Short mmCIF file of C-alpha atoms and ligand atoms in Angstrom, two decimals:
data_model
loop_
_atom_site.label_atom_id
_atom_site.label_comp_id
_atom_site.label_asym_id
_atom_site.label_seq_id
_atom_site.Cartn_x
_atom_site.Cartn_y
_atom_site.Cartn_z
CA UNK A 229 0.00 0.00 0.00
CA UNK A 230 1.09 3.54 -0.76
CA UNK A 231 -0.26 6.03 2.01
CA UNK A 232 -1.44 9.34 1.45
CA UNK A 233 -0.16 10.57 5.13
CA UNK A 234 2.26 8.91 7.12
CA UNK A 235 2.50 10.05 10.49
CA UNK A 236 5.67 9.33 12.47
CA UNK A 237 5.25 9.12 16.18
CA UNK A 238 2.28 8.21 18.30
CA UNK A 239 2.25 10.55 20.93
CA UNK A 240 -0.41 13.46 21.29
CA UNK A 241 0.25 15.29 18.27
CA UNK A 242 0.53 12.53 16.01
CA UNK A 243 -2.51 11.25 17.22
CA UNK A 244 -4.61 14.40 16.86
CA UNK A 245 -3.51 15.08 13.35
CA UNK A 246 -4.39 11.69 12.37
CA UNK A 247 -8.32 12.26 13.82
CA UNK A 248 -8.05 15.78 12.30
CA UNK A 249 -6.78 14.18 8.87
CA UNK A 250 -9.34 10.79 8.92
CA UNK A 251 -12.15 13.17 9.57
CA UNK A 252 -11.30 15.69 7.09
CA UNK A 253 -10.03 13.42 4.36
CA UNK A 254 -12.75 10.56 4.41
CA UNK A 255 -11.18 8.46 1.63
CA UNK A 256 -7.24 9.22 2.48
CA UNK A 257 -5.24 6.16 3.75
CA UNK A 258 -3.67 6.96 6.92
CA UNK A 259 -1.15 5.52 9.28
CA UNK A 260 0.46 6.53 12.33
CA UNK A 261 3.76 4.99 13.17
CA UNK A 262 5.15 4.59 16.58
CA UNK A 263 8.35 3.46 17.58
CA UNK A 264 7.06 2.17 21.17
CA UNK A 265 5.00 -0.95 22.06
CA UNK A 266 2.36 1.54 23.49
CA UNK A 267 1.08 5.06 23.01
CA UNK A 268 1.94 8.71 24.58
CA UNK A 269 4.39 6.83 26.26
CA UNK A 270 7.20 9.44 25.62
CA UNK A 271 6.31 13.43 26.57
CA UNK A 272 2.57 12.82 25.91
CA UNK A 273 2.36 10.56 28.94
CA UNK A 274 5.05 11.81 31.14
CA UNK A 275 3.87 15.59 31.88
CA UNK A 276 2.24 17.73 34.41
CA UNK A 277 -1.43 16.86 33.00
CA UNK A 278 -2.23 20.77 33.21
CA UNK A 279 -4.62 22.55 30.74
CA UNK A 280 -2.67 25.68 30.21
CA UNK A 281 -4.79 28.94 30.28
CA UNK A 282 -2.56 31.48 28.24
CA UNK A 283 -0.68 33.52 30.70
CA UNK A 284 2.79 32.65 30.09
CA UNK A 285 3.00 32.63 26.12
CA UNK A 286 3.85 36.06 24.24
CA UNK A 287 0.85 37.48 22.54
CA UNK A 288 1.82 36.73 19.03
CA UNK A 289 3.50 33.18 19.02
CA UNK A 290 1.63 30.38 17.45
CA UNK A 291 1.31 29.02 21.01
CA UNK A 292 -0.27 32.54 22.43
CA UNK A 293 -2.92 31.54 19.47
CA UNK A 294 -3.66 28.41 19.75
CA UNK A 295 -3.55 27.53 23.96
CA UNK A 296 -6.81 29.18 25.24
CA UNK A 297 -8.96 27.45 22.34
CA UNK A 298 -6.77 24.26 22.77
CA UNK A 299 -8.11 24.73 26.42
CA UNK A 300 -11.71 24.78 25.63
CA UNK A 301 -11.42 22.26 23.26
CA UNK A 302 -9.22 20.14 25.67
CA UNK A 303 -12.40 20.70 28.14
CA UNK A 304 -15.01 19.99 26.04
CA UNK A 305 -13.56 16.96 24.46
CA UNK A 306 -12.91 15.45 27.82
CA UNK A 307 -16.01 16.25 29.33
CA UNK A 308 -17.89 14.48 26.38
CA UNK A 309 -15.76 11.20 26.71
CA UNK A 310 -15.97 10.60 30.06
CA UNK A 311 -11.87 11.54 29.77
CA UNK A 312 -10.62 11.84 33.67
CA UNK A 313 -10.45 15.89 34.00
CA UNK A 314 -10.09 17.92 37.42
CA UNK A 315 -11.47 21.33 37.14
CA UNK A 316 -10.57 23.23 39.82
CA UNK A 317 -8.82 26.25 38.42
CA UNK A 318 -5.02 27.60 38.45
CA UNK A 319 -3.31 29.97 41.28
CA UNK A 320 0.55 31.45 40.54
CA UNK A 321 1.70 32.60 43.71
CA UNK A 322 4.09 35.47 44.07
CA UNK A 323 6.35 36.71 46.67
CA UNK A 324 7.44 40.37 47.49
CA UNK A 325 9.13 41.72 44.75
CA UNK A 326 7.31 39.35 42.03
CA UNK A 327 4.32 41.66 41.68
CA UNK A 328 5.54 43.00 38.63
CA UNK A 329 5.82 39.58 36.76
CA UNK A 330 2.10 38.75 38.12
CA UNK A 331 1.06 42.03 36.40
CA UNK A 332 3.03 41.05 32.98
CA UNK A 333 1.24 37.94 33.11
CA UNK A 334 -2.15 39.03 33.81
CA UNK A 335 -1.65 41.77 30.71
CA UNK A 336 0.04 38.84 28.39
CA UNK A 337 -3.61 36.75 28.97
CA UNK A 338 -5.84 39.76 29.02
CA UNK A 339 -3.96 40.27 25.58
CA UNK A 340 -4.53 36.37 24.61
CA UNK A 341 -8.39 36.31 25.72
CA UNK A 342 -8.15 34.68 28.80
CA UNK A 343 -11.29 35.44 30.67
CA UNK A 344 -11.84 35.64 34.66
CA UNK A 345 -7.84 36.29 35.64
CA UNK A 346 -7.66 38.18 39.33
CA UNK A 347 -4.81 38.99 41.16
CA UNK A 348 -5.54 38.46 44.73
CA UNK A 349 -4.66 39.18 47.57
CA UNK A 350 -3.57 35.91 50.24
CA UNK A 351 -6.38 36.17 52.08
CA UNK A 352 -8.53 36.25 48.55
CA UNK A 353 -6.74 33.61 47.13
CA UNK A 354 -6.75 31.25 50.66
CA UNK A 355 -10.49 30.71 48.99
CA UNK A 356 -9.41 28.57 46.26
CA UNK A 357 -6.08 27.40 47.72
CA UNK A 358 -5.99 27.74 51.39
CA UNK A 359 -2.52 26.16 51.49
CA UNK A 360 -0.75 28.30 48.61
CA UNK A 361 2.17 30.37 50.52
CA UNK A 362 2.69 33.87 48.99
CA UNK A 363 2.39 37.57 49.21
CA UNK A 364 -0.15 38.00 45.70
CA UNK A 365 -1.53 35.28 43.82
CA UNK A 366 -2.64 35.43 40.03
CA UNK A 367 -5.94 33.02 39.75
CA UNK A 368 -7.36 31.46 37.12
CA UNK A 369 -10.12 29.73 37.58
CA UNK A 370 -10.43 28.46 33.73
CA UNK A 371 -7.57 26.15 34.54
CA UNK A 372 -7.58 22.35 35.24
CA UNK A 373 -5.69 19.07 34.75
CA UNK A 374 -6.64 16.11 32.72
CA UNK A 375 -5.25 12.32 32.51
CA UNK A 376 -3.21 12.76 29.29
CA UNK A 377 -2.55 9.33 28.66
CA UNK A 378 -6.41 8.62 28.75
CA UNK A 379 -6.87 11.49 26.59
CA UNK A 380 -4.58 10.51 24.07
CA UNK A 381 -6.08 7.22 24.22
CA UNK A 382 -9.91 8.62 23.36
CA UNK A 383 -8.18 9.99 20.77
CA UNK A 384 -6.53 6.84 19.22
CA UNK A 385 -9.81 5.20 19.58
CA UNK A 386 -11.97 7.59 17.44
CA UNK A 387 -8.92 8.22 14.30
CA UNK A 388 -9.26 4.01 14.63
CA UNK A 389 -13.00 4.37 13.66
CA UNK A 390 -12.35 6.36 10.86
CA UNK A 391 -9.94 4.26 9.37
CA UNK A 392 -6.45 5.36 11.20
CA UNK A 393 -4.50 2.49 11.19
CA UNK A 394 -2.43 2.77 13.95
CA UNK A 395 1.36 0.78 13.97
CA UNK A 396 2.83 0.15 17.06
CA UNK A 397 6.48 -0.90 17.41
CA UNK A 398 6.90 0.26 14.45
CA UNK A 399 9.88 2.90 14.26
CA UNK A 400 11.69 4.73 11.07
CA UNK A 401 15.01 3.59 10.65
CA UNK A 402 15.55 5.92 7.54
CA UNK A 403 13.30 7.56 5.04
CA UNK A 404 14.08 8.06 1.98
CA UNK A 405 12.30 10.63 -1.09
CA UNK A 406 11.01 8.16 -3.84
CA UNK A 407 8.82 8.90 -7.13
CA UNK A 408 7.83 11.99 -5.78
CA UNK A 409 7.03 10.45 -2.20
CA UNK A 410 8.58 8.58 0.59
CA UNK A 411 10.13 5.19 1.09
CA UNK A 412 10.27 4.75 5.14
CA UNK A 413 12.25 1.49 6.52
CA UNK A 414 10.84 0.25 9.95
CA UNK A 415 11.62 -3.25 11.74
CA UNK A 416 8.63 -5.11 9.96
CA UNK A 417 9.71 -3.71 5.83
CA UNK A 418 9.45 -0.98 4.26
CA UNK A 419 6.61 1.58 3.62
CA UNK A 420 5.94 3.78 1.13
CA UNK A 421 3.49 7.26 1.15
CA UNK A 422 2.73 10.18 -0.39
CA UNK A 423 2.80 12.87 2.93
CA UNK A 424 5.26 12.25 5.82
CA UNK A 425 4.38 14.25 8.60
CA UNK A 426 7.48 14.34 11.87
CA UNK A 427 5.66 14.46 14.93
CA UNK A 428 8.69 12.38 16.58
CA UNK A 429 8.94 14.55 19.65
CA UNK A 430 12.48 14.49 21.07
CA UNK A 431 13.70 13.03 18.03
CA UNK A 432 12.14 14.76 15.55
CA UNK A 433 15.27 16.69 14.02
CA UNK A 434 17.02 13.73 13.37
CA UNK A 435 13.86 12.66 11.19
CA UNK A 436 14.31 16.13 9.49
CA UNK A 437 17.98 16.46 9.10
CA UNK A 438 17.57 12.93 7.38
CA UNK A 439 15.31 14.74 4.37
CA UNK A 440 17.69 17.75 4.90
CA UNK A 441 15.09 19.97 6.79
CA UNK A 442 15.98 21.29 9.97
CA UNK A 443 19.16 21.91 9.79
CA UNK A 444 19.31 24.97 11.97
CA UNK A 445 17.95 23.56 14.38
CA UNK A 446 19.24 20.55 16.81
CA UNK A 447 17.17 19.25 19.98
CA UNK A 448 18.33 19.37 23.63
CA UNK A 449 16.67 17.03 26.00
CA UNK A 450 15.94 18.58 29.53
CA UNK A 451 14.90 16.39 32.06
CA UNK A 452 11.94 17.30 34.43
CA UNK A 453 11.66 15.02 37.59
CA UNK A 454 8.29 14.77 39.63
CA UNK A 455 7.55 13.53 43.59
CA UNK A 456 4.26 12.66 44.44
CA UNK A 457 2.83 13.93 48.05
CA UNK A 458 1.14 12.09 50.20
CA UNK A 459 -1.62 14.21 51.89
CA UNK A 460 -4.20 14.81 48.78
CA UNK A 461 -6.26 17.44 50.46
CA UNK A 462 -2.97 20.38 50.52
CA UNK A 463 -3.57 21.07 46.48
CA UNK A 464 -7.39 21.30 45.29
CA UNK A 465 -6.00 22.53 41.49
CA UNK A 466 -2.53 23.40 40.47
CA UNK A 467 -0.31 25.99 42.05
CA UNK A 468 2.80 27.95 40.27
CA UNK A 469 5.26 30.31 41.16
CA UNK A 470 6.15 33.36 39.51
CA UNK A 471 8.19 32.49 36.70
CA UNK A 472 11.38 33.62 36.01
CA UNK A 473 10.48 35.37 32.29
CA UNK A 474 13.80 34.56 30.84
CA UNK A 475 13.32 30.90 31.63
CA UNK A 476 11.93 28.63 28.81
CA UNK A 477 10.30 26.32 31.29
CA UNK A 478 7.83 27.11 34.23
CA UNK A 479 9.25 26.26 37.81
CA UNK A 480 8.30 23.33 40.07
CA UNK A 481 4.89 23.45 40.79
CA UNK A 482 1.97 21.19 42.76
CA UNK A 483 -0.72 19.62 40.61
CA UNK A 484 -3.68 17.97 42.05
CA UNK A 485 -4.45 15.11 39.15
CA UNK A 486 -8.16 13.99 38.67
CA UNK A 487 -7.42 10.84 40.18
CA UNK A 488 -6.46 12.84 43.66
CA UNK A 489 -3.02 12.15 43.65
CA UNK A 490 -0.68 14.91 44.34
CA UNK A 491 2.35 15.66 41.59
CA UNK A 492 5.36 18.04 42.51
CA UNK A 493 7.42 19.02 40.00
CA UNK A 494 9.14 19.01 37.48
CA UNK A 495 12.50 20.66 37.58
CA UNK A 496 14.62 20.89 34.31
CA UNK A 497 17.78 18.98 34.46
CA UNK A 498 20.19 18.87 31.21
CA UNK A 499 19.53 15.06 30.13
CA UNK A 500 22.74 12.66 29.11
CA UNK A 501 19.82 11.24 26.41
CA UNK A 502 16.68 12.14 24.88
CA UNK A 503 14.81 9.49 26.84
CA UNK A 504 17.36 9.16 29.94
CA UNK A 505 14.45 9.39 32.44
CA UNK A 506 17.20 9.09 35.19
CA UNK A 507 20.43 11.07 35.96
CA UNK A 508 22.22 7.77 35.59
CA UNK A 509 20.78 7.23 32.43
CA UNK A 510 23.55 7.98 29.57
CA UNK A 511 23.07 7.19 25.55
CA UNK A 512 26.16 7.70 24.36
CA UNK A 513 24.98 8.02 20.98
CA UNK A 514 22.69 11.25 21.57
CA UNK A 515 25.38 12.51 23.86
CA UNK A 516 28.20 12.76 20.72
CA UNK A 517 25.53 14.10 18.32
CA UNK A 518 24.70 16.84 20.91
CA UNK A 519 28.13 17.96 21.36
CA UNK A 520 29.23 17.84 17.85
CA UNK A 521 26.52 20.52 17.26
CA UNK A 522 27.80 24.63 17.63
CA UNK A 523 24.17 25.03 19.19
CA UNK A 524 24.46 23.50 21.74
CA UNK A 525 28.28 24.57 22.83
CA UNK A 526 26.60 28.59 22.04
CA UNK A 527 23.78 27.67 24.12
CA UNK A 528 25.78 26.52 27.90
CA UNK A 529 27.00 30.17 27.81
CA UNK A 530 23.86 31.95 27.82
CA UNK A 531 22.33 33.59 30.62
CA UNK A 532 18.90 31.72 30.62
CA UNK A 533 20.93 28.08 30.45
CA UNK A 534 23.38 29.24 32.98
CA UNK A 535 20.60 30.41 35.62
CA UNK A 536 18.75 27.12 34.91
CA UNK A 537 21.56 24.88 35.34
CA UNK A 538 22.38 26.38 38.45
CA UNK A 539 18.88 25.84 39.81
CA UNK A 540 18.04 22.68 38.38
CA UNK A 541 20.58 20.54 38.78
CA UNK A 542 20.79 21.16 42.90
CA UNK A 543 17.02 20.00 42.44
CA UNK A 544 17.97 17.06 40.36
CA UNK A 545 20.48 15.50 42.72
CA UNK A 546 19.37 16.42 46.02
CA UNK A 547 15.75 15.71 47.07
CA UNK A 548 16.16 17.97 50.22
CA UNK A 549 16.34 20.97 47.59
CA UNK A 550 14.16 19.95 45.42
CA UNK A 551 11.40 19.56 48.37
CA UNK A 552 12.74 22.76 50.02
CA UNK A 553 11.84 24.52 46.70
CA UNK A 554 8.60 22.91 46.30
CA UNK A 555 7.40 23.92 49.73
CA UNK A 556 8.34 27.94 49.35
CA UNK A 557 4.61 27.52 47.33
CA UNK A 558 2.62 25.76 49.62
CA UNK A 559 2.78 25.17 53.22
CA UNK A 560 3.00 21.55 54.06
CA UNK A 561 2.44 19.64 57.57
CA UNK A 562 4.48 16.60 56.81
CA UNK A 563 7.63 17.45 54.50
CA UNK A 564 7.95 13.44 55.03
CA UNK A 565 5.13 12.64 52.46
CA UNK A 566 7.12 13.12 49.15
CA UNK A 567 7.92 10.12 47.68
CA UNK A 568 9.62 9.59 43.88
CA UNK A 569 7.20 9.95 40.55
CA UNK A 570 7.63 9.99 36.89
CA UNK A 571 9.89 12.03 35.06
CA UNK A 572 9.39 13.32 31.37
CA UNK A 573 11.68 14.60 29.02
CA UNK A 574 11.16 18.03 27.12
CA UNK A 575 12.51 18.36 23.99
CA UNK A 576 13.93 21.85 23.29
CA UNK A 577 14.87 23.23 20.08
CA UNK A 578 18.27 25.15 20.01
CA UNK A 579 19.06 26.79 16.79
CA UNK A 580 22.90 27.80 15.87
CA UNK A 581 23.53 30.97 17.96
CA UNK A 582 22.69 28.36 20.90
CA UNK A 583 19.39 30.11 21.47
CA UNK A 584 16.41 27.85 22.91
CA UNK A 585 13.46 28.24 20.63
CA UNK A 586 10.28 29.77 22.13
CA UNK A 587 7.11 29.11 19.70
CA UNK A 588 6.13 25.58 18.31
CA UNK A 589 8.36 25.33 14.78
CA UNK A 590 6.63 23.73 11.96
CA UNK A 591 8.72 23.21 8.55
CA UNK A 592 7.70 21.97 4.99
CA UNK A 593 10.09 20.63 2.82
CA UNK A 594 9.39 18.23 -0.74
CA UNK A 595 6.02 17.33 0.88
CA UNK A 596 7.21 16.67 4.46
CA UNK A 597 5.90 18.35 7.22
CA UNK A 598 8.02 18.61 10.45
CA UNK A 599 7.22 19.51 13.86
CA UNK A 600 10.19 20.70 15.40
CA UNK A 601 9.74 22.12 18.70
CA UNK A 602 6.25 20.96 20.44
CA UNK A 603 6.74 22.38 23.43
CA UNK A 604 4.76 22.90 26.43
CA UNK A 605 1.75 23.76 26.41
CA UNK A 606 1.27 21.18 23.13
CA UNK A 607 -1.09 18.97 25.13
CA UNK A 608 -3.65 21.96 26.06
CA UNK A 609 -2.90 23.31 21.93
CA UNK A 610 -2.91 19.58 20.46
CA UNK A 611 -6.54 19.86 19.23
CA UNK A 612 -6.66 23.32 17.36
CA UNK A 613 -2.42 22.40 16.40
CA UNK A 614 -3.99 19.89 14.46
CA UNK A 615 -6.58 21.41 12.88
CA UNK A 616 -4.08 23.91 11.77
CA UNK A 617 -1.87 21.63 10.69
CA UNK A 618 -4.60 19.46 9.08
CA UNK A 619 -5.40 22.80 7.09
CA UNK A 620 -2.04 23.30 5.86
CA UNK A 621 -1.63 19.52 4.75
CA UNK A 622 -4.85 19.46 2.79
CA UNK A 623 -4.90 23.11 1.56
C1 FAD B 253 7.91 17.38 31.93
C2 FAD B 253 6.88 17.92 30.99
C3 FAD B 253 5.75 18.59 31.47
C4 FAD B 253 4.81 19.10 30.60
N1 FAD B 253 3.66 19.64 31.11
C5 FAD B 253 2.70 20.04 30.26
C6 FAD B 253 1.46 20.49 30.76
O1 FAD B 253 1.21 20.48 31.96
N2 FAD B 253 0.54 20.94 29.87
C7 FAD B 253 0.76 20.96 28.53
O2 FAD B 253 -0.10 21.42 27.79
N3 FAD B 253 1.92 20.48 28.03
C8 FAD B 253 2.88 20.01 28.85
N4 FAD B 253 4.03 19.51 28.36
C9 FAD B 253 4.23 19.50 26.91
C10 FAD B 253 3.53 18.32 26.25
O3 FAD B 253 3.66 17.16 27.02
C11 FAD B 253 4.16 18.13 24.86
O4 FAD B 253 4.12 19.36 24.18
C12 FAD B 253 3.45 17.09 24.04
O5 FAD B 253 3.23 15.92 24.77
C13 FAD B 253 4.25 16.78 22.80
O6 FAD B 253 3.62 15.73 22.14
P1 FAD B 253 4.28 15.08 20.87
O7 FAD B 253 3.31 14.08 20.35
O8 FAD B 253 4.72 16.14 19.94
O9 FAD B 253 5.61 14.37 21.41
P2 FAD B 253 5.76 12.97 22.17
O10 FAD B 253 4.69 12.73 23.12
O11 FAD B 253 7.16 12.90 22.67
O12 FAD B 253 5.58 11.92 21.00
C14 FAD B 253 6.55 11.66 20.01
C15 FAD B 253 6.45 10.20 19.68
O13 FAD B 253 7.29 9.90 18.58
C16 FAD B 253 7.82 8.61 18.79
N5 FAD B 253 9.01 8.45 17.96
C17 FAD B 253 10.22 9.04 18.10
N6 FAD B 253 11.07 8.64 17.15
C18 FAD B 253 10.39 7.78 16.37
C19 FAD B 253 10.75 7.02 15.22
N7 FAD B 253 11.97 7.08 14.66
N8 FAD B 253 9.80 6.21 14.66
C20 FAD B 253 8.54 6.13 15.20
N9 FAD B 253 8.17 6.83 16.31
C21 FAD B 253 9.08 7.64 16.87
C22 FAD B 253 8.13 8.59 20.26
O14 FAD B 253 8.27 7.28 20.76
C23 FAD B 253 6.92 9.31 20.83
O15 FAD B 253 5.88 8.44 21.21
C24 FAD B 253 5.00 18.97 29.20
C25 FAD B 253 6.12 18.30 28.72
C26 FAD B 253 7.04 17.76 29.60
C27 FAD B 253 8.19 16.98 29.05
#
């Protein structure tokens, strides 16, 4: 068979494009190809869970325009198929000092259409969070978490009705441009289709540089550890700190799941691997690609790295700092109840000055379509990210 779309990797923006494509495209043939025995087992299934309300993206970026539909969407979708989702809204706590980068982030929503934000004041914000430790709070009650594996899953299910056939195990060794399409060798033969679309995630430039797309770009894997607390009632939604604005990632924060359980994290430790899930976890062949590229030597001597490292990998070797940093937010009886979660790995673009890459990065090239940087928040944008995507594949 010959497919019109090929889509390589099953996590959650594979998967959405797929249902976006199959319902679109009645007749196309589409398959989704994933290197694991199992879906959204890589970033899709191994993050925070957090519907993102539009705060912390720049008015502007792709993200900024896509994350408080993605949101509703997100919402809607789950409420419809039973899909676990806890809606209990969002508070970012600030401490003296941080008012300033509340008020930034209250304008940055206001200017992305995020409706009900408040700042409050403690004893204001002790309504929704009585736990949350800080001098101002931004709320937003529009926020929630959801199950993302389960999510993904509904997902899966529905592209499968209409037609998706979904390939597990199934990873590309090499692709290849062939009569005007693509010849893509996996373990079980060769396969051969008219669209490729790269939603590979943490290995996703490699897929590009391989069809010579990309090539500014190279991906650096930053590992973000969780703890889970025991003591469900502390956290009733999800509770932030002020983020440092030069920062790519958002700080360790406490997220109330919609099964009760209690997440703390995650930190962002420079990975030896892009699917090291442990600090003793080296792949020696990721390792020599990453330091043969000029990005990533640029990007170790840049302010935002630096500050990061400094932070982050305290947190990702000793638990007593990592717990001492998760309790500035929210004030904890027993400091005893953290014990070790998940971890996930985030996959972020560098480009050659060695800057990290802010927006979601998509690139066509000879009828490929690569997704280069899905970043957080591309659970909360997956839905309207594919329909956009969708649109430019079928325009
Ligand atoms: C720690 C962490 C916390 C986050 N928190 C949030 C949050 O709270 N809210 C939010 O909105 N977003 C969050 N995100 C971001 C969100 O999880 C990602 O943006 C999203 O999951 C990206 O999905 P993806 O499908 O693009 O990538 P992935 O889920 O990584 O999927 C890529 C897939 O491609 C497969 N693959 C790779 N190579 C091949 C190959 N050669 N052949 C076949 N398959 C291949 C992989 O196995 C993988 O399954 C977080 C991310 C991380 C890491």
């Amino acid at each position: 068979v010959t497919y019109d779309y090929l889509i390589v990797g099953g996590g959650v923006t594979g998967v959405a494009l797929s249902r976006a494509l199959a319902t679109r495209a009645s007749k196309a043939k589409i398959a989704v190809i994933e290197k694991h025995s199992g879906l959204a087992t890589q970033a899709s299934g191994r993050n925070s869970g957090v519907v993102h309300v539009g705060y912390n993206q720049k008015p502007g970026t792709l993200k900024a325009k896509l994350v408080v539909e993605g949101g509703r969407q997100l919402k809607a979708y789950c409420r419809e198929k039973k899909v676990p989702l806890r809606e209990r809204g969002l508070l970012v706590v600030g401490r003296q000092g941080q008012e300033s980068t509340l008020e930034t982030l209250l304008a940055r929503g206001r200017e992305n259409g995020v409706e009900g934000l408040q700042i409050l004041t403690p004893r204001e914000f002790a309504e929704h969070e009585p736990n949350a430790a800080g001098s101002a709070g931004l709320w937003a009650p529009c926020g929630a978490t959801v199950d993302s594996l389960s999510f993904v899953k509904a997902l899966a299910a529905e592209a499968s009705e209409h037609g998706v056939e979904v390939r597990l195990g199934s990873a590309l060794w090499s692709v290849e441009r062939k009569n005007g399409g693509f010849e893509v060798r996996t373990p079980s033969g060769t396969l051969s289709a008219k669209r490729l679309i790269n939603c590979a995630g943490a290995q996703a430039d490699r897929i590009a540089h391989m069809l010579g797309a990309g090539l500014d770009y190279t991906m650096v894997p930053f590992r973000g550890e969780y703890y889970v607390y025991a003591g469900q009632d502390l956290v009733r939604g999800a509770v932030y700190a002020a983020p440092d604005l030069e920062f790519p990632f958002l700080g360790i924060h406490w997220t109330a799941m919609p099964d009760g359980s209690l997440h703390v994290g995650p930190n962002a430790a420079l990975a030896f691997g892009r699917e090291s899930y442990s600090f003793k976890d080296i792949d020696r062949e990721d390792l020599r690609e990453m330091f043969g590229r000029g990005g990533f030597w640029k990007m170790l001597w840049q302010r935002p790295f630096l500050k990061m490292a400094r932070l982050n990998f305290r947190t990702s070797l000793s638990q007593k700092a990592f717990q001492e940093e998760a309790l500035r937010l929210v004030r904890a009886g027993r400091p005893a109840g953290f014990s070790k979660g998940h971890a996930g790995i985030r996959a972020q673009l560098v480009d050659r000055n060695g800057t990290m890459v802010d927006d979601l990065v998509t690139e066509e090239k000879d009828g490929a379509l690569h997704l280069l940087n899905v970043v957080s928040p591309g659970l909360t944008c997956s839905l309207p990210f594919a329909d956009h995507l969708a649109d430019m594949l079928l325009r």
